């Protein structure tokens, strides 16, 4: 680093433009981890409790849950939440491994973030196709 | 008079929550894999199997454990998000309290469902 010469003047403060910012892949996995977590909290937990209660009450309740989830709109919601669960699941396991210093260098961390994105999307797609 | 040095290390809940978030995650992974195995082994779940599962006391306890792990995990995650993005203290506190109350209500709801399933 050169000590001489005029100091480099950087424009400060730096404002982050969320529309223009380009997140690296691990950053995308990270923000999707948050977004999927919020979706699971807001929608999946109450929906799961509701479905669990109705389906355990009686055979008729079980059948009514089956027909409810057979509705295309309901399936769409289910597929969305399925992706949220799978992404949160795989990204979470990635973080657990990084905590154990497995793959915490830059290159493997980038590779594993691709694996998380692709695996959760691919599995969601496969199950969605089987649902339809 | 000598005073003890003031400790400037915070409230200590950071490392505990960090650990809880990971322990609850592992519990949920195990339960998820177990349920996946049950589903695949039986080629789907019909009403008879669904009822038989919940008639088993050990399964109900495992489900309660999973549910409590999930709700605790959701509490730490949501509180972190409120702390990160909501600056006004009054708004953040309101959201945190609402989140907490909702999660405790969910825990009660789950307990009710499991209790009813045990009465059959």
Short mmCIF file of C-alpha atoms in Angstrom, two decimals:
data_model
loop_
_atom_site.label_atom_id
_atom_site.label_comp_id
_atom_site.label_asym_id
_atom_site.label_seq_id
_atom_site.Cartn_x
_atom_site.Cartn_y
_atom_site.Cartn_z
CA UNK A 1 0.00 0.00 0.00
CA UNK A 2 1.38 3.39 -0.97
CA UNK A 3 1.66 5.94 1.78
CA UNK A 4 2.35 8.84 -0.58
CA UNK A 5 -0.03 10.49 -2.95
CA UNK A 6 -3.32 12.19 -2.30
CA UNK A 7 -5.79 10.27 -0.16
CA UNK A 8 -8.52 8.52 -2.07
CA UNK A 9 -11.77 10.29 -1.36
CA UNK A 10 -14.66 7.85 -1.25
CA UNK A 11 -18.22 9.11 -1.35
CA UNK A 12 -19.53 8.71 2.15
CA UNK A 13 -21.90 7.76 3.64
CA UNK A 14 -22.65 4.84 1.37
CA UNK A 15 -26.34 4.33 0.81
CA UNK A 16 -27.34 0.83 -0.15
CA UNK A 17 -29.76 0.78 -3.03
CA UNK A 18 -31.70 -2.43 -2.46
CA UNK A 19 -32.84 -2.49 -6.10
CA UNK A 20 -29.37 -2.03 -7.58
CA UNK A 21 -27.41 -4.07 -5.07
CA UNK A 22 -26.07 -7.40 -6.39
CA UNK A 23 -25.94 -9.97 -3.61
CA UNK A 24 -23.40 -12.78 -3.87
CA UNK A 25 -24.93 -16.29 -3.95
CA UNK A 26 -24.43 -17.00 -0.21
CA UNK A 27 -26.14 -13.64 0.40
CA UNK A 28 -29.13 -14.72 -1.70
CA UNK A 29 -29.35 -17.98 0.29
CA UNK A 30 -29.18 -15.94 3.49
CA UNK A 31 -31.98 -13.49 2.66
CA UNK A 32 -34.14 -16.33 1.32
CA UNK A 33 -33.52 -18.13 4.63
CA UNK A 34 -35.11 -15.15 6.38
CA UNK A 35 -37.96 -14.75 3.91
CA UNK A 36 -38.81 -18.46 3.98
CA UNK A 37 -38.66 -18.42 7.78
CA UNK A 38 -41.15 -15.55 7.94
CA UNK A 39 -43.47 -17.36 5.49
CA UNK A 40 -43.33 -20.51 7.61
CA UNK A 41 -44.08 -18.52 10.77
CA UNK A 42 -46.95 -16.55 9.23
CA UNK A 43 -48.67 -19.27 7.18
CA UNK A 44 -47.29 -22.79 7.66
CA UNK A 45 -47.62 -23.04 11.46
CA UNK A 46 -51.29 -22.00 11.72
CA UNK A 47 -52.19 -23.98 8.58
CA UNK A 48 -50.46 -27.11 9.92
CA UNK A 49 -52.22 -26.81 13.29
CA UNK A 50 -55.60 -26.27 11.61
CA UNK A 51 -55.11 -29.25 9.28
CA UNK A 52 -53.79 -31.42 12.10
CA UNK A 53 -56.80 -30.69 14.29
CA UNK A 54 -59.38 -31.26 11.54
CA UNK A 55 -57.74 -34.42 10.19
CA UNK A 56 -57.50 -36.04 13.64
CA UNK A 57 -61.08 -35.28 14.69
CA UNK A 58 -62.81 -37.81 12.43
CA UNK A 59 -62.59 -39.69 9.14
CA UNK A 60 -64.85 -37.00 7.65
CA UNK A 61 -62.46 -34.30 8.88
CA UNK A 62 -59.53 -36.16 7.34
CA UNK A 63 -61.42 -36.40 4.03
CA UNK A 64 -62.35 -32.70 4.12
CA UNK A 65 -58.66 -31.79 4.57
CA UNK A 66 -57.79 -34.05 1.62
CA UNK A 67 -60.34 -32.35 -0.61
CA UNK A 68 -59.27 -28.90 0.61
CA UNK A 69 -55.65 -29.59 -0.32
CA UNK A 70 -56.78 -31.03 -3.66
CA UNK A 71 -58.02 -27.58 -4.67
CA UNK A 72 -55.60 -26.03 -7.23
CA UNK A 73 -55.31 -22.74 -5.33
CA UNK A 74 -54.60 -24.59 -2.10
CA UNK A 75 -52.04 -26.74 -3.89
CA UNK A 76 -50.29 -23.60 -5.09
CA UNK A 77 -50.05 -22.30 -1.52
CA UNK A 78 -48.85 -25.73 -0.41
CA UNK A 79 -46.13 -25.79 -3.08
CA UNK A 80 -44.99 -22.31 -2.04
CA UNK A 81 -44.77 -23.36 1.61
CA UNK A 82 -43.07 -26.60 0.58
CA UNK A 83 -40.35 -24.57 -1.12
CA UNK A 84 -40.06 -22.38 2.00
CA UNK A 85 -39.65 -25.48 4.18
CA UNK A 86 -37.12 -27.13 1.86
CA UNK A 87 -35.06 -23.98 1.38
CA UNK A 88 -35.06 -23.27 5.12
CA UNK A 89 -34.16 -26.93 5.77
CA UNK A 90 -31.21 -27.11 3.35
CA UNK A 91 -29.91 -23.61 4.09
CA UNK A 92 -30.14 -24.42 7.81
CA UNK A 93 -28.10 -27.61 7.40
CA UNK A 94 -25.56 -25.58 5.41
CA UNK A 95 -25.25 -23.14 8.33
CA UNK A 96 -24.90 -26.01 10.81
CA UNK A 97 -22.04 -27.43 8.72
CA UNK A 98 -20.38 -24.01 8.41
CA UNK A 99 -20.61 -23.70 12.23
CA UNK A 100 -18.62 -26.95 12.37
CA UNK A 101 -16.10 -25.42 9.93
CA UNK A 102 -17.19 -27.75 7.16
CA UNK A 103 -16.92 -25.89 3.85
CA UNK A 104 -16.45 -22.43 5.35
CA UNK A 105 -13.84 -21.31 2.79
CA UNK A 106 -14.99 -18.97 0.05
CA UNK A 107 -15.12 -21.49 -2.81
CA UNK A 108 -16.95 -24.35 -1.04
CA UNK A 109 -19.29 -21.82 0.62
CA UNK A 110 -20.24 -20.51 -2.83
CA UNK A 111 -20.67 -24.04 -4.16
CA UNK A 112 -22.84 -25.14 -1.24
CA UNK A 113 -25.05 -22.06 -1.66
CA UNK A 114 -25.71 -23.16 -5.26
CA UNK A 115 -26.48 -26.67 -4.00
CA UNK A 116 -29.02 -25.26 -1.49
CA UNK A 117 -30.75 -23.12 -4.13
CA UNK A 118 -30.88 -25.87 -6.75
CA UNK A 119 -31.79 -28.73 -4.40
CA UNK A 120 -34.71 -26.91 -2.78
CA UNK A 121 -36.07 -25.70 -6.14
CA UNK A 122 -35.62 -29.09 -7.84
CA UNK A 123 -37.25 -31.02 -4.98
CA UNK A 124 -40.13 -28.54 -4.86
CA UNK A 125 -40.63 -28.96 -8.61
CA UNK A 126 -40.54 -32.77 -8.44
CA UNK A 127 -43.06 -32.91 -5.60
CA UNK A 128 -45.25 -30.27 -7.28
CA UNK A 129 -45.36 -32.34 -10.47
CA UNK A 130 -46.27 -35.43 -8.44
CA UNK A 131 -49.01 -33.47 -6.62
CA UNK A 132 -50.61 -32.50 -9.92
CA UNK B 1 -13.25 1.90 48.50
CA UNK B 2 -12.65 -0.34 45.55
CA UNK B 3 -15.41 -1.22 43.20
CA UNK B 4 -15.52 -4.39 41.15
CA UNK B 5 -14.83 -3.77 37.48
CA UNK B 6 -18.01 -3.31 35.53
CA UNK B 7 -18.58 -6.19 33.15
CA UNK B 8 -19.22 -4.97 29.66
CA UNK B 9 -20.20 -8.24 28.08
CA UNK B 10 -23.93 -7.80 27.61
CA UNK B 11 -26.86 -9.81 28.84
CA UNK B 12 -25.49 -13.24 27.88
CA UNK B 13 -28.60 -14.25 25.99
CA UNK B 14 -26.82 -14.06 22.65
CA UNK B 15 -24.85 -17.29 22.93
CA UNK B 16 -27.76 -19.12 24.55
CA UNK B 17 -30.13 -18.18 21.73
CA UNK B 18 -27.45 -19.08 19.18
CA UNK B 19 -27.21 -22.54 20.72
CA UNK B 20 -30.97 -22.99 21.16
CA UNK B 21 -31.52 -22.10 17.50
CA UNK B 22 -29.17 -24.92 16.48
CA UNK B 23 -30.39 -27.55 18.96
CA UNK B 24 -34.03 -26.94 17.99
CA UNK B 25 -33.04 -27.12 14.31
CA UNK B 26 -31.45 -30.55 14.81
CA UNK B 27 -34.56 -31.80 16.64
CA UNK B 28 -36.73 -30.63 13.72
CA UNK B 29 -34.43 -32.24 11.13
CA UNK B 30 -34.64 -35.59 12.95
CA UNK B 31 -38.44 -35.43 13.25
CA UNK B 32 -38.78 -34.41 9.59
CA UNK B 33 -36.62 -37.31 8.39
CA UNK B 34 -38.53 -39.73 10.65
CA UNK B 35 -41.90 -38.58 9.30
CA UNK B 36 -40.57 -38.73 5.74
CA UNK B 37 -39.41 -42.31 6.33
CA UNK B 38 -42.80 -43.29 7.80
CA UNK B 39 -44.60 -41.74 4.82
CA UNK B 40 -42.38 -43.33 2.20
CA UNK B 41 -42.34 -46.73 3.94
CA UNK B 42 -46.14 -46.83 3.98
CA UNK B 43 -46.54 -45.30 0.52
CA UNK B 44 -48.49 -42.33 1.86
CA UNK B 45 -50.59 -41.78 4.97
CA UNK B 46 -54.30 -42.63 5.13
CA UNK B 47 -56.69 -41.93 7.99
CA UNK B 48 -56.12 -45.31 9.69
CA UNK B 49 -52.34 -44.85 9.79
CA UNK B 50 -52.71 -41.17 10.80
CA UNK B 51 -54.86 -42.20 13.78
CA UNK B 52 -52.61 -45.12 14.68
CA UNK B 53 -49.60 -42.77 14.76
CA UNK B 54 -51.28 -40.35 17.16
CA UNK B 55 -52.69 -43.15 19.30
CA UNK B 56 -49.08 -43.88 20.25
CA UNK B 57 -48.04 -41.90 23.35
CA UNK B 58 -44.37 -41.79 22.37
CA UNK B 59 -45.27 -40.34 18.98
CA UNK B 60 -47.41 -37.66 20.64
CA UNK B 61 -44.52 -36.71 22.90
CA UNK B 62 -42.13 -36.61 19.94
CA UNK B 63 -44.62 -34.38 18.10
CA UNK B 64 -44.94 -32.09 21.12
CA UNK B 65 -41.14 -31.90 21.31
CA UNK B 66 -40.98 -31.04 17.61
CA UNK B 67 -43.71 -28.40 18.03
CA UNK B 68 -42.03 -26.74 21.01
CA UNK B 69 -38.67 -26.78 19.19
CA UNK B 70 -40.38 -25.17 16.18
CA UNK B 71 -42.08 -22.45 18.23
CA UNK B 72 -38.91 -21.63 20.22
CA UNK B 73 -36.94 -21.54 16.95
CA UNK B 74 -39.57 -19.25 15.40
CA UNK B 75 -39.41 -16.95 18.43
CA UNK B 76 -35.64 -16.44 18.16
CA UNK B 77 -35.79 -16.04 14.38
CA UNK B 78 -38.67 -13.56 14.35
CA UNK B 79 -37.23 -11.56 17.26
CA UNK B 80 -33.91 -11.28 15.41
CA UNK B 81 -35.74 -9.98 12.35
CA UNK B 82 -37.69 -7.39 14.37
CA UNK B 83 -34.43 -6.33 16.07
CA UNK B 84 -32.69 -5.95 12.71
CA UNK B 85 -35.30 -4.02 10.77
CA UNK B 86 -37.64 -2.21 13.17
CA UNK B 87 -35.93 0.79 14.74
CA UNK B 88 -38.66 2.54 16.80
CA UNK B 89 -38.62 0.84 20.18
CA UNK B 90 -42.39 1.05 20.74
CA UNK B 91 -43.19 -0.58 17.39
CA UNK B 92 -40.53 -3.26 17.84
CA UNK B 93 -41.65 -4.09 21.37
CA UNK B 94 -45.26 -4.34 20.20
CA UNK B 95 -44.32 -6.72 17.39
CA UNK B 96 -42.14 -8.81 19.70
CA UNK B 97 -44.89 -9.12 22.29
CA UNK B 98 -47.46 -10.01 19.60
CA UNK B 99 -45.11 -12.66 18.18
CA UNK B 100 -44.52 -14.13 21.61
CA UNK B 101 -48.22 -14.23 22.51
CA UNK B 102 -49.13 -15.86 19.19
CA UNK B 103 -46.42 -18.51 19.62
CA UNK B 104 -47.55 -19.35 23.16
CA UNK B 105 -51.14 -19.63 21.87
CA UNK B 106 -49.91 -22.00 19.14
CA UNK B 107 -48.21 -24.12 21.80
CA UNK B 108 -51.48 -24.32 23.74
CA UNK B 109 -53.36 -25.20 20.53
CA UNK B 110 -50.88 -28.00 19.79
CA UNK B 111 -51.21 -29.32 23.35
CA UNK B 112 -55.01 -29.34 22.96
CA UNK B 113 -54.81 -31.27 19.67
CA UNK B 114 -52.41 -33.84 21.10
CA UNK B 115 -54.47 -34.15 24.27
CA UNK B 116 -57.65 -34.77 22.28
CA UNK B 117 -55.82 -37.32 20.11
CA UNK B 118 -54.83 -39.17 23.30
CA UNK B 119 -58.44 -39.41 24.50
CA UNK B 120 -59.65 -41.46 21.52
#
